[in-house]
Amino acid sequence: MSEEFSGEQKLRIVLESIIRNVPKGEQSKKYGVSEEEFQSWHDHLIQNGGKIFDQSQQYNSKSRHVKKKMGPLAKLFLIFSLFTNLGLLIFGIVYLLNNDNKKEELVEDEINSIDSPVNLVDRFPDAVAPPTEGKKEEAKDTDIEVMLENARVKPLPSKSQDNNIENLLAQPGKIAIPSLIPPVVATEPENEVTFLGRSYEGRHVVYLLDVGTYVLDGNDSVEQFNQSKEALVSSIITLSPNSYFNLVLYWNLRETAALGKTILKASQENKKYAIDWITSLGDNRESLKVDRNQYYPKELLYAKPIAGIIGPWYGLSTAISFDPDLVFVLAGNLPEYDRSEVPRSHYEGLGKVNFEKLQSGENLNTNINALSRETARKWFYAITPIASLPANEEEVEKMALTRLGFTASDQGKPVYTPLAWDKAFETFLSGLEVGFDRIPQTHVMLSLPKYVSWPSPLLNSVREFTESSRGSFSLNPFLP
């Protein structure tokens, strides 16, 4: 390994260790040499460094002759001079090596030619010059004068020279300063819900779907119901993960079931539960009755609407209890609910109700004029699938008049006995547990069979509520 370093490089390595007080092990590791090899360089410099001050072989005998004639004082000055010259030599070598960075080739030749202090005369005027032939006594006097001159205190190196020495030594690598990473700008969570191709502002949404068996009655009713389910699925799929939602199914007067007891995070798992529930709803009466009860029924929900709130208002009361920003209501022909499925307790708060007339189609007034009977039959034919029609016209007429609510009065005139929808709306408003400014934006999509309409009090109150909540109302949005 030592053959890879020149004599100058070995000297530089040893001097660096001495000047900067670098431990032997650290200096050896730095330059990739063994500690024994570095120690041998160090010892060689200490033991043989003085020889560079020896004069050339041609003056050996004269030098010895001069030394023999030196007194004790001369020897003292000579020793002092040796150490002083050694320091000057070190300083000179360092100075030359520093200039080596600017003129490398020239300085290398000059350094390699240095064998003794004689060659440093031009650079250092204070250095010892060799005596000339035949002037031994003058050489003696000259040597003494030189020693006295060298013994004088020399000025300390200037600050610029110290800097040159530091530049010569190996400098530690600079520590990289990392650049500042710009702050991450967090994007605002999406605040948008898409439904039927339109975007609505809001993060908390409740979907309200009418699943009474009456939604399957009438031509095109099954198709409209399936399209309603598809619209719900499409909207739920597009919900942002930062949104919250719930799915509420309602039917008859006071029946509901919800996907969760509280509003739910729109995670993939919760959205899957909602979609599975919607797609499981059958398109016949018996399967629909079973499939709509899969999750939390009204008994397990926190919302407990007061008596007198029925139909769509009962479903809306449940939806509003989740404190949403948006409510989408997909409603069907609820006034045609199956009376046999509704207990009498659900009519409380609606005033006096004649349950015999309400739940039975008997005692129809036989004096209803022919035009009314014919109109009722045609209406029933229009809203009822062919497979569900009775076998004869008498049964069709009876079912049509029953569905329309015609009963016998004391005067023998036809009387229609609808529910008190206006009273139900007033009760709904008075039972709201939130201020009117916090009512969610409500959008109602009403799907009805052809030639069928809601009772005016119910229809008008729904329109009024959606307008007041800054929402919208649309009739038969799934029909061409």
GROMACS .gro file of C-alpha atoms in nm:
model
  480
    1MET     CA    1   0.000   0.000   0.000
    2SER     CA    2   0.289   0.239   0.084
    3GLU     CA    3   0.416   0.221  -0.276
    4GLU     CA    4   0.099   0.411  -0.377
    5PHE     CA    5   0.218   0.722  -0.187
    6SER     CA    6   0.516   0.936  -0.285
    7GLY     CA    7   0.763   1.063  -0.028
    8GLU     CA    8   0.596   1.403  -0.038
    9GLN     CA    9   0.254   1.249   0.030
   10LYS     CA   10   0.386   1.048   0.325
   11LEU     CA   11   0.539   1.361   0.470
   12ARG     CA   12   0.212   1.549   0.424
   13ILE     CA   13   0.013   1.274   0.596
   14VAL     CA   14   0.249   1.263   0.898
   15LEU     CA   15   0.263   1.644   0.927
   16GLU     CA   16  -0.115   1.668   0.912
   17SER     CA   17  -0.138   1.425   1.204
   18ILE     CA   18   0.119   1.623   1.405
   19ILE     CA   19  -0.020   1.972   1.333
   20ARG     CA   20  -0.388   1.890   1.377
   21ASN     CA   21  -0.330   1.640   1.659
   22VAL     CA   22  -0.514   1.365   1.471
   23PRO     CA   23  -0.490   1.022   1.640
   24LYS     CA   24  -0.287   0.759   1.461
   25GLY     CA   25  -0.582   0.522   1.415
   26GLU     CA   26  -0.806   0.790   1.267
   27GLN     CA   27  -0.533   0.916   1.030
   28SER     CA   28  -0.453   0.560   0.915
   29LYS     CA   29  -0.818   0.486   0.846
   30LYS     CA   30  -0.859   0.815   0.659
   31TYR     CA   31  -0.580   0.736   0.410
   32GLY     CA   32  -0.629   0.359   0.397
   33VAL     CA   33  -0.296   0.249   0.551
   34SER     CA   34  -0.222   0.031   0.848
   35GLU     CA   35  -0.133   0.182   1.180
   36GLU     CA   36   0.208   0.004   1.171
   37GLU     CA   37   0.290   0.154   0.833
   38PHE     CA   38   0.184   0.504   0.946
   39GLN     CA   39   0.394   0.463   1.264
   40SER     CA   40   0.697   0.370   1.055
   41TRP     CA   41   0.657   0.694   0.851
   42HIS     CA   42   0.625   0.894   1.170
   43ASP     CA   43   0.933   0.735   1.332
   44HIS     CA   44   1.133   0.780   1.013
   45LEU     CA   45   1.053   1.153   1.009
   46ILE     CA   46   1.146   1.196   1.376
   47GLN     CA   47   1.466   0.991   1.356
   48ASN     CA   48   1.593   1.104   1.019
   49GLY     CA   49   1.440   1.448   0.986
   50GLY     CA   50   1.758   1.607   1.115
   51LYS     CA   51   1.967   1.453   0.842
   52ILE     CA   52   1.819   1.685   0.586
   53PHE     CA   53   2.018   1.960   0.754
   54ASP     CA   54   2.340   1.763   0.708
   55GLN     CA   55   2.559   1.906   0.442
   56SER     CA   56   2.638   1.715   0.123
   57GLN     CA   57   2.900   1.440   0.123
   58GLN     CA   58   3.163   1.665  -0.032
   59TYR     CA   59   3.165   1.880   0.281
   60ASN     CA   60   3.135   1.602   0.540
   61SER     CA   61   3.499   1.615   0.645
   62LYS     CA   62   3.498   1.993   0.670
   63SER     CA   63   3.180   1.991   0.877
   64ARG     CA   64   3.327   1.737   1.116
   65HIS     CA   65   3.639   1.953   1.140
   66VAL     CA   66   3.432   2.255   1.231
   67LYS     CA   67   3.228   2.065   1.488
   68LYS     CA   68   3.537   1.945   1.665
   69LYS     CA   69   3.643   2.299   1.727
   70MET     CA   70   3.302   2.411   1.862
   71GLY     CA   71   3.272   2.504   2.226
   72PRO     CA   72   2.981   2.424   2.462
   73LEU     CA   73   2.810   2.752   2.383
   74ALA     CA   74   2.830   2.684   2.012
   75LYS     CA   75   2.679   2.339   2.062
   76LEU     CA   76   2.392   2.489   2.259
   77PHE     CA   77   2.322   2.737   1.985
   78LEU     CA   78   2.354   2.464   1.724
   79ILE     CA   79   2.092   2.245   1.896
   80PHE     CA   80   1.859   2.541   1.931
   81SER     CA   81   1.916   2.625   1.568
   82LEU     CA   82   1.832   2.271   1.461
   83PHE     CA   83   1.492   2.281   1.625
   84THR     CA   84   1.427   2.629   1.496
   85ASN     CA   85   1.523   2.529   1.144
   86LEU     CA   86   1.306   2.218   1.170
   87GLY     CA   87   1.006   2.440   1.248
   88LEU     CA   88   1.094   2.669   0.962
   89LEU     CA   89   1.128   2.370   0.735
   90ILE     CA   90   0.782   2.247   0.827
   91PHE     CA   91   0.638   2.593   0.769
   92GLY     CA   92   0.819   2.622   0.438
   93ILE     CA   93   0.697   2.284   0.316
   94VAL     CA   94   0.341   2.371   0.409
   95TYR     CA   95   0.374   2.703   0.231
   96LEU     CA   96   0.510   2.533  -0.080
   97LEU     CA   97   0.235   2.271  -0.077
   98ASN     CA   98  -0.025   2.546  -0.060
   99ASN     CA   99   0.120   2.708  -0.370
  100ASP     CA  100   0.117   2.364  -0.526
  101ASN     CA  101  -0.261   2.406  -0.587
  102LYS     CA  102  -0.186   2.691  -0.827
  103LYS     CA  103   0.132   2.573  -0.995
  104GLU     CA  104   0.140   2.200  -0.939
  105GLU     CA  105   0.403   2.094  -1.186
  106LEU     CA  106   0.655   2.369  -1.102
  107VAL     CA  107   0.627   2.323  -0.727
  108GLU     CA  108   0.658   1.944  -0.753
  109ASP     CA  109   0.995   1.985  -0.929
  110GLU     CA  110   1.112   2.231  -0.669
  111ILE     CA  111   1.005   2.015  -0.376
  112ASN     CA  112   1.160   1.702  -0.520
  113SER     CA  113   1.494   1.889  -0.556
  114ILE     CA  114   1.506   1.975  -0.187
  115ASP     CA  115   1.772   1.752  -0.023
  116SER     CA  116   1.914   1.995   0.233
  117PRO     CA  117   1.868   2.347   0.365
  118VAL     CA  118   2.127   2.464   0.112
  119ASN     CA  119   1.864   2.456  -0.163
  120LEU     CA  120   1.632   2.676   0.040
  121VAL     CA  121   1.867   2.977   0.037
  122ASP     CA  122   1.675   3.161  -0.232
  123ARG     CA  123   1.343   3.103  -0.062
  124PHE     CA  124   1.463   3.152   0.293
  125PRO     CA  125   1.752   3.400   0.322
  126ASP     CA  126   1.801   3.301   0.684
  127ALA     CA  127   1.892   2.945   0.593
  128VAL     CA  128   2.253   2.818   0.637
  129ALA     CA  129   2.476   2.849   0.326
  130PRO     CA  130   2.764   2.604   0.264
  131PRO     CA  131   3.116   2.741   0.327
  132THR     CA  132   3.342   2.792   0.030
  133GLU     CA  133   3.663   2.592  -0.027
  134GLY     CA  134   3.970   2.720   0.162
  135LYS     CA  135   3.781   2.934   0.410
  136LYS     CA  136   3.731   2.708   0.708
  137GLU     CA  137   3.769   2.976   0.970
  138GLU     CA  138   3.530   3.206   0.790
  139ALA     CA  139   3.283   2.914   0.769
  140LYS     CA  140   3.304   2.873   1.144
  141ASP     CA  141   3.234   3.239   1.206
  142THR     CA  142   2.957   3.231   0.950
  143ASP     CA  143   2.796   2.930   1.112
  144ILE     CA  144   2.797   3.100   1.450
  145GLU     CA  145   2.648   3.416   1.305
  146VAL     CA  146   2.382   3.212   1.129
  147MET     CA  147   2.295   3.027   1.449
  148LEU     CA  148   2.267   3.355   1.639
  149GLU     CA  149   2.047   3.498   1.365
  150ASN     CA  150   1.825   3.189   1.365
  151ALA     CA  151   1.801   3.200   1.744
  152ARG     CA  152   1.631   3.534   1.727
  153VAL     CA  153   1.253   3.534   1.775
  154LYS     CA  154   1.082   3.507   1.443
  155PRO     CA  155   0.749   3.679   1.380
  156LEU     CA  156   0.447   3.452   1.403
  157PRO     CA  157   0.279   3.350   1.080
  158SER     CA  158   0.012   3.590   0.968
  159LYS     CA  159  -0.356   3.505   0.984
  160SER     CA  160  -0.363   3.460   0.610
  161GLN     CA  161  -0.087   3.200   0.637
  162ASP     CA  162  -0.284   3.013   0.902
  163ASN     CA  163  -0.576   3.008   0.665
  164ASN     CA  164  -0.349   2.865   0.396
  165ILE     CA  165  -0.246   2.586   0.630
  166GLU     CA  166  -0.609   2.507   0.706
  167ASN     CA  167  -0.689   2.504   0.336
  168LEU     CA  168  -0.406   2.257   0.279
  169LEU     CA  169  -0.545   2.007   0.526
  170ALA     CA  170  -0.838   1.786   0.439
  171GLN     CA  171  -1.165   1.967   0.487
  172PRO     CA  172  -1.477   1.789   0.611
  173GLY     CA  173  -1.756   1.753   0.361
  174LYS     CA  174  -2.034   2.006   0.373
  175ILE     CA  175  -2.358   1.898   0.531
  176ALA     CA  176  -2.639   1.922   0.281
  177ILE     CA  177  -2.912   2.156   0.396
  178PRO     CA  178  -3.248   2.012   0.292
  179SER     CA  179  -3.479   2.244   0.113
  180LEU     CA  180  -3.807   2.322   0.281
  181ILE     CA  181  -4.093   2.103   0.166
  182PRO     CA  182  -4.392   2.317   0.072
  183PRO     CA  183  -4.695   2.258   0.293
  184VAL     CA  184  -4.947   2.007   0.165
  185VAL     CA  185  -5.269   2.178   0.075
  186ALA     CA  186  -5.553   1.956   0.192
  187THR     CA  187  -5.837   1.951  -0.056
  188GLU     CA  188  -6.175   2.032   0.080
  189PRO     CA  189  -6.408   1.732   0.108
  190GLU     CA  190  -6.659   1.704  -0.169
  191ASN     CA  191  -6.985   1.878  -0.083
  192GLU     CA  192  -7.200   1.750  -0.365
  193VAL     CA  193  -7.466   1.483  -0.419
  194THR     CA  194  -7.576   1.369  -0.763
  195PHE     CA  195  -7.931   1.249  -0.827
  196LEU     CA  196  -8.100   1.186  -1.163
  197GLY     CA  197  -7.824   1.366  -1.348
  198ARG     CA  198  -7.836   1.681  -1.133
  199SER     CA  199  -7.595   1.797  -0.863
  200TYR     CA  200  -7.710   1.919  -0.523
  201GLU     CA  201  -7.502   2.086  -0.254
  202GLY     CA  202  -7.476   1.893   0.071
  203ARG     CA  203  -7.273   1.631   0.259
  204HIS     CA  204  -7.547   1.468   0.470
  205VAL     CA  205  -7.825   1.309   0.266
  206VAL     CA  206  -8.121   1.082   0.342
  207TYR     CA  207  -8.299   0.882   0.072
  208LEU     CA  208  -8.670   0.815   0.135
  209LEU     CA  209  -8.838   0.541  -0.071
  210ASP     CA  210  -9.207   0.447  -0.066
  211VAL     CA  211  -9.231   0.064  -0.061
  212GLY     CA  212  -9.601   0.008   0.001
  213THR     CA  213  -9.761  -0.268  -0.205
  214TYR     CA  214  -9.967   0.001  -0.382
  215VAL     CA  215  -9.654   0.111  -0.575
  216LEU     CA  216  -9.697  -0.205  -0.785
  217ASP     CA  217 -10.060  -0.127  -0.883
  218GLY     CA  218 -10.142   0.009  -1.227
  219ASN     CA  219  -9.987  -0.001  -1.572
  220ASP     CA  220  -9.617   0.095  -1.580
  221SER     CA  221  -9.610   0.102  -1.198
  222VAL     CA  222  -9.362  -0.186  -1.169
  223GLU     CA  223  -9.134  -0.024  -1.426
  224GLN     CA  224  -9.149   0.310  -1.243
  225PHE     CA  225  -9.066   0.138  -0.915
  226ASN     CA  226  -8.765  -0.035  -1.068
  227GLN     CA  227  -8.645   0.294  -1.217
  228SER     CA  228  -8.677   0.457  -0.875
  229LYS     CA  229  -8.453   0.189  -0.729
  230GLU     CA  230  -8.198   0.235  -1.008
  231ALA     CA  231  -8.190   0.611  -0.945
  232LEU     CA  232  -8.119   0.549  -0.577
  233VAL     CA  233  -7.840   0.302  -0.650
  234SER     CA  234  -7.675   0.539  -0.900
  235SER     CA  235  -7.678   0.825  -0.652
  236ILE     CA  236  -7.544   0.619  -0.360
  237ILE     CA  237  -7.258   0.482  -0.572
  238THR     CA  238  -7.137   0.834  -0.653
  239LEU     CA  239  -7.137   0.954  -0.291
  240SER     CA  240  -6.802   1.089  -0.175
  241PRO     CA  241  -6.631   0.891   0.106
  242ASN     CA  242  -6.646   1.218   0.303
  243SER     CA  243  -7.026   1.221   0.283
  244TYR     CA  244  -7.284   1.076   0.521
  245PHE     CA  245  -7.615   0.915   0.431
  246ASN     CA  246  -7.903   0.697   0.538
  247LEU     CA  247  -8.172   0.503   0.355
  248VAL     CA  248  -8.528   0.506   0.491
  249LEU     CA  249  -8.811   0.294   0.354
  250TYR     CA  250  -9.169   0.391   0.445
  251TRP     CA  251  -9.513   0.252   0.363
  252ASN     CA  252  -9.880   0.275   0.464
  253LEU     CA  253  -9.953   0.533   0.735
  254ARG     CA  254  -9.689   0.491   1.007
  255GLU     CA  255  -9.439   0.223   0.901
  256THR     CA  256  -9.068   0.280   0.842
  257ALA     CA  257  -8.735   0.099   0.841
  258ALA     CA  258  -8.387   0.253   0.812
  259LEU     CA  259  -8.041   0.132   0.716
  260GLY     CA  260  -7.894   0.270   1.039
  261LYS     CA  261  -8.008   0.417   1.369
  262THR     CA  262  -7.797   0.725   1.294
  263ILE     CA  263  -7.660   0.881   0.979
  264LEU     CA  264  -7.379   0.667   0.834
  265LYS     CA  265  -7.038   0.735   0.680
  266ALA     CA  266  -7.052   0.682   0.303
  267SER     CA  267  -6.793   0.405   0.318
  268GLN     CA  268  -6.781   0.127   0.060
  269GLU     CA  269  -6.920  -0.115   0.315
  270ASN     CA  270  -7.220   0.100   0.410
  271LYS     CA  271  -7.294   0.183   0.048
  272LYS     CA  272  -7.290  -0.188  -0.033
  273TYR     CA  273  -7.544  -0.259   0.244
  274ALA     CA  274  -7.775   0.010   0.104
  275ILE     CA  275  -7.744  -0.113  -0.255
  276ASP     CA  276  -7.802  -0.474  -0.152
  277TRP     CA  277  -8.116  -0.370   0.035
  278ILE     CA  278  -8.254  -0.174  -0.260
  279THR     CA  279  -8.184  -0.443  -0.519
  280SER     CA  280  -8.340  -0.711  -0.297
  281LEU     CA  281  -8.682  -0.542  -0.305
  282GLY     CA  282  -8.907  -0.763  -0.516
  283ASP     CA  283  -9.160  -0.658  -0.775
  284ASN     CA  284  -9.454  -0.850  -0.627
  285ARG     CA  285  -9.657  -0.784  -0.314
  286GLU     CA  286  -9.548  -1.078  -0.099
  287SER     CA  287  -9.173  -1.042  -0.155
  288LEU     CA  288  -9.194  -0.665  -0.106
  289LYS     CA  289  -9.356  -0.710   0.236
  290VAL     CA  290  -9.070  -0.935   0.346
  291ASP     CA  291  -8.773  -0.756   0.189
  292ARG     CA  292  -8.856  -0.408   0.324
  293ASN     CA  293  -8.805  -0.522   0.686
  294GLN     CA  294  -8.437  -0.625   0.672
  295TYR     CA  295  -8.282  -0.351   0.888
  296TYR     CA  296  -8.390  -0.119   1.171
  297PRO     CA  297  -8.770  -0.100   1.207
  298LYS     CA  298  -8.943   0.207   1.351
  299GLU     CA  299  -8.935   0.060   1.705
  300LEU     CA  300  -8.551   0.075   1.707
  301LEU     CA  301  -8.520   0.426   1.565
  302TYR     CA  302  -8.479   0.738   1.776
  303ALA     CA  303  -8.750   0.928   1.587
  304LYS     CA  304  -9.095   0.887   1.746
  305PRO     CA  305  -9.335   1.110   1.545
  306ILE     CA  306  -9.642   1.214   1.741
  307ALA     CA  307  -9.989   1.083   1.663
  308GLY     CA  308 -10.161   1.234   1.359
  309ILE     CA  309  -9.846   1.234   1.141
  310ILE     CA  310  -9.908   0.982   0.862
  311GLY     CA  311  -9.794   0.878   0.517
  312PRO     CA  312  -9.513   1.079   0.355
  313TRP     CA  313  -9.505   1.312   0.657
  314TYR     CA  314  -9.422   1.020   0.883
  315GLY     CA  315  -9.138   0.919   0.651
  316LEU     CA  316  -9.011   1.281   0.636
  317SER     CA  317  -9.019   1.310   1.017
  318THR     CA  318  -8.796   1.004   1.038
  319ALA     CA  319  -8.558   1.140   0.772
  320ILE     CA  320  -8.530   1.485   0.933
  321SER     CA  321  -8.437   1.323   1.267
  322PHE     CA  322  -8.099   1.232   1.111
  323ASP     CA  323  -8.023   1.606   1.063
  324PRO     CA  324  -7.940   1.589   0.689
  325ASP     CA  325  -7.870   1.866   0.440
  326LEU     CA  326  -8.068   1.695   0.165
  327VAL     CA  327  -8.369   1.463   0.151
  328PHE     CA  328  -8.480   1.284  -0.165
  329VAL     CA  329  -8.835   1.143  -0.148
  330LEU     CA  330  -8.943   0.882  -0.403
  331ALA     CA  331  -9.317   0.861  -0.336
  332GLY     CA  332  -9.592   0.637  -0.470
  333ASN     CA  333  -9.972   0.634  -0.462
  334LEU     CA  334  -9.985   0.608  -0.081
  335PRO     CA  335 -10.356   0.710  -0.047
  336GLU     CA  336 -10.435   0.370  -0.198
  337TYR     CA  337 -10.273   0.184   0.096
  338ASP     CA  338 -10.415  -0.154   0.196
  339ARG     CA  339 -10.661  -0.076   0.481
  340SER     CA  340 -10.637  -0.430   0.612
  341GLU     CA  341 -10.264  -0.379   0.693
  342VAL     CA  342 -10.314  -0.069   0.907
  343PRO     CA  343 -10.410  -0.096   1.278
  344ARG     CA  344 -10.660   0.151   1.424
  345SER     CA  345 -10.393   0.314   1.639
  346HIS     CA  346 -10.236   0.465   1.326
  347TYR     CA  347 -10.548   0.679   1.273
  348GLU     CA  348 -10.514   0.857   1.607
  349GLY     CA  349 -10.488   1.231   1.583
  350LEU     CA  350 -10.679   1.249   1.254
  351GLY     CA  351 -11.022   1.321   1.403
  352LYS     CA  352 -11.328   1.098   1.374
  353VAL     CA  353 -11.279   0.809   1.130
  354ASN     CA  354 -11.553   0.568   1.018
  355PHE     CA  355 -11.356   0.246   1.015
  356GLU     CA  356 -11.646   0.038   0.880
  357LYS     CA  357 -11.671   0.253   0.570
  358LEU     CA  358 -11.296   0.292   0.547
  359GLN     CA  359 -11.202  -0.074   0.566
  360SER     CA  360 -11.498  -0.232   0.386
  361GLY     CA  361 -11.623  -0.202   0.033
  362GLU     CA  362 -11.973  -0.312   0.125
  363ASN     CA  363 -12.297  -0.111   0.134
  364LEU     CA  364 -12.216   0.078  -0.180
  365ASN     CA  365 -12.497   0.304  -0.289
  366THR     CA  366 -12.682   0.125  -0.562
  367ASN     CA  367 -12.830   0.457  -0.674
  368ILE     CA  368 -12.498   0.589  -0.812
  369ASN     CA  369 -12.568   0.708  -1.161
  370ALA     CA  370 -12.456   0.509  -1.461
  371LEU     CA  371 -12.203   0.770  -1.575
  372SER     CA  372 -12.020   0.754  -1.243
  373ARG     CA  373 -12.014   0.375  -1.253
  374GLU     CA  374 -11.880   0.366  -1.609
  375THR     CA  375 -11.614   0.626  -1.526
  376ALA     CA  376 -11.507   0.424  -1.223
  377ARG     CA  377 -11.478   0.104  -1.429
  378LYS     CA  378 -11.267   0.273  -1.700
  379TRP     CA  379 -11.039   0.425  -1.438
  380PHE     CA  380 -10.991   0.087  -1.272
  381TYR     CA  381 -10.917  -0.082  -1.605
  382ALA     CA  382 -10.652   0.185  -1.673
  383ILE     CA  383 -10.463   0.145  -1.345
  384THR     CA  384 -10.485  -0.232  -1.298
  385PRO     CA  385 -10.270  -0.491  -1.479
  386ILE     CA  386 -10.476  -0.731  -1.691
  387ALA     CA  387 -10.363  -1.028  -1.483
  388SER     CA  388 -10.508  -0.865  -1.169
  389LEU     CA  389 -10.850  -0.778  -1.312
  390PRO     CA  390 -11.158  -0.964  -1.181
  391ALA     CA  391 -11.338  -1.210  -1.403
  392ASN     CA  392 -11.657  -1.000  -1.456
  393GLU     CA  393 -11.751  -0.634  -1.479
  394GLU     CA  394 -11.958  -0.639  -1.160
  395GLU     CA  395 -11.649  -0.721  -0.959
  396VAL     CA  396 -11.455  -0.455  -1.150
  397GLU     CA  397 -11.720  -0.197  -1.070
  398LYS     CA  398 -11.737  -0.295  -0.705
  399MET     CA  399 -11.360  -0.277  -0.662
  400ALA     CA  400 -11.342   0.053  -0.851
  401LEU     CA  401 -11.609   0.219  -0.637
  402THR     CA  402 -11.448   0.082  -0.322
  403ARG     CA  403 -11.109   0.212  -0.427
  404LEU     CA  404 -11.258   0.556  -0.499
  405GLY     CA  405 -11.425   0.561  -0.155
  406PHE     CA  406 -11.789   0.586  -0.258
  407THR     CA  407 -12.024   0.475   0.023
  408ALA     CA  408 -12.394   0.498   0.095
  409SER     CA  409 -12.515   0.808   0.280
  410ASP     CA  410 -12.845   0.864   0.454
  411GLN     CA  411 -12.967   1.066   0.156
  412GLY     CA  412 -12.856   0.797  -0.090
  413LYS     CA  413 -12.587   1.026  -0.242
  414PRO     CA  414 -12.230   0.913  -0.313
  415VAL     CA  415 -11.984   1.036  -0.046
  416TYR     CA  416 -11.602   1.030  -0.063
  417THR     CA  417 -11.435   0.984   0.275
  418PRO     CA  418 -11.061   1.062   0.242
  419LEU     CA  419 -10.819   1.093   0.532
  420ALA     CA  420 -10.757   1.432   0.691
  421TRP     CA  421 -10.438   1.510   0.497
  422ASP     CA  422 -10.450   1.881   0.576
  423LYS     CA  423 -10.466   1.806   0.946
  424ALA     CA  424 -10.178   1.557   0.912
  425PHE     CA  425  -9.962   1.830   0.752
  426GLU     CA  426 -10.035   2.077   1.032
  427THR     CA  427  -9.947   1.815   1.291
  428PHE     CA  428  -9.624   1.738   1.106
  429LEU     CA  429  -9.514   2.104   1.110
  430SER     CA  430  -9.595   2.146   1.477
  431GLY     CA  431  -9.407   1.826   1.564
  432LEU     CA  432  -9.078   1.928   1.400
  433GLU     CA  433  -8.796   1.932   1.653
  434VAL     CA  434  -8.577   2.167   1.445
  435GLY     CA  435  -8.618   2.530   1.354
  436PHE     CA  436  -8.762   2.609   1.016
  437ASP     CA  437  -8.424   2.747   0.906
  438ARG     CA  438  -8.272   2.402   0.965
  439ILE     CA  439  -8.524   2.205   0.761
  440PRO     CA  440  -8.328   2.011   0.497
  441GLN     CA  441  -8.367   2.084   0.129
  442THR     CA  442  -8.635   1.836   0.021
  443HIS     CA  443  -8.687   1.705  -0.333
  444VAL     CA  444  -8.999   1.495  -0.399
  445MET     CA  445  -9.039   1.269  -0.703
  446LEU     CA  446  -9.399   1.141  -0.720
  447SER     CA  447  -9.478   0.836  -0.935
  448LEU     CA  448  -9.849   0.764  -0.998
  449PRO     CA  449 -10.039   0.539  -1.238
  450LYS     CA  450 -10.199   0.702  -1.538
  451TYR     CA  451 -10.520   0.895  -1.472
  452VAL     CA  452 -10.451   0.893  -1.097
  453SER     CA  453 -10.380   1.187  -0.872
  454TRP     CA  454 -10.322   1.249  -0.503
  455PRO     CA  455 -10.596   1.417  -0.300
  456SER     CA  456 -10.567   1.793  -0.333
  457PRO     CA  457 -10.488   1.861   0.038
  458LEU     CA  458 -10.199   1.613   0.028
  459LEU     CA  459 -10.065   1.725  -0.310
  460ASN     CA  460 -10.082   2.096  -0.226
  461SER     CA  461  -9.916   2.054   0.113
  462VAL     CA  462  -9.628   1.856  -0.041
  463ARG     CA  463  -9.571   2.124  -0.302
  464GLU     CA  464  -9.580   2.392  -0.032
  465PHE     CA  465  -9.326   2.213   0.187
  466THR     CA  466  -9.075   2.147  -0.093
  467GLU     CA  467  -9.094   2.510  -0.204
  468SER     CA  468  -9.041   2.635   0.152
  469SER     CA  469  -8.736   2.409   0.198
  470ARG     CA  470  -8.580   2.540  -0.128
  471GLY     CA  471  -8.636   2.198  -0.281
  472SER     CA  472  -8.835   2.076  -0.581
  473PHE     CA  473  -9.139   1.869  -0.676
  474SER     CA  474  -9.172   1.657  -0.992
  475LEU     CA  475  -9.456   1.432  -1.107
  476ASN     CA  476  -9.387   1.103  -1.282
  477PRO     CA  477  -9.017   1.174  -1.356
  478PHE     CA  478  -8.966   0.820  -1.492
  479LEU     CA  479  -9.244   0.827  -1.750
  480PRO     CA  480  -9.159   0.933  -2.107
   0.00000   0.00000   0.00000
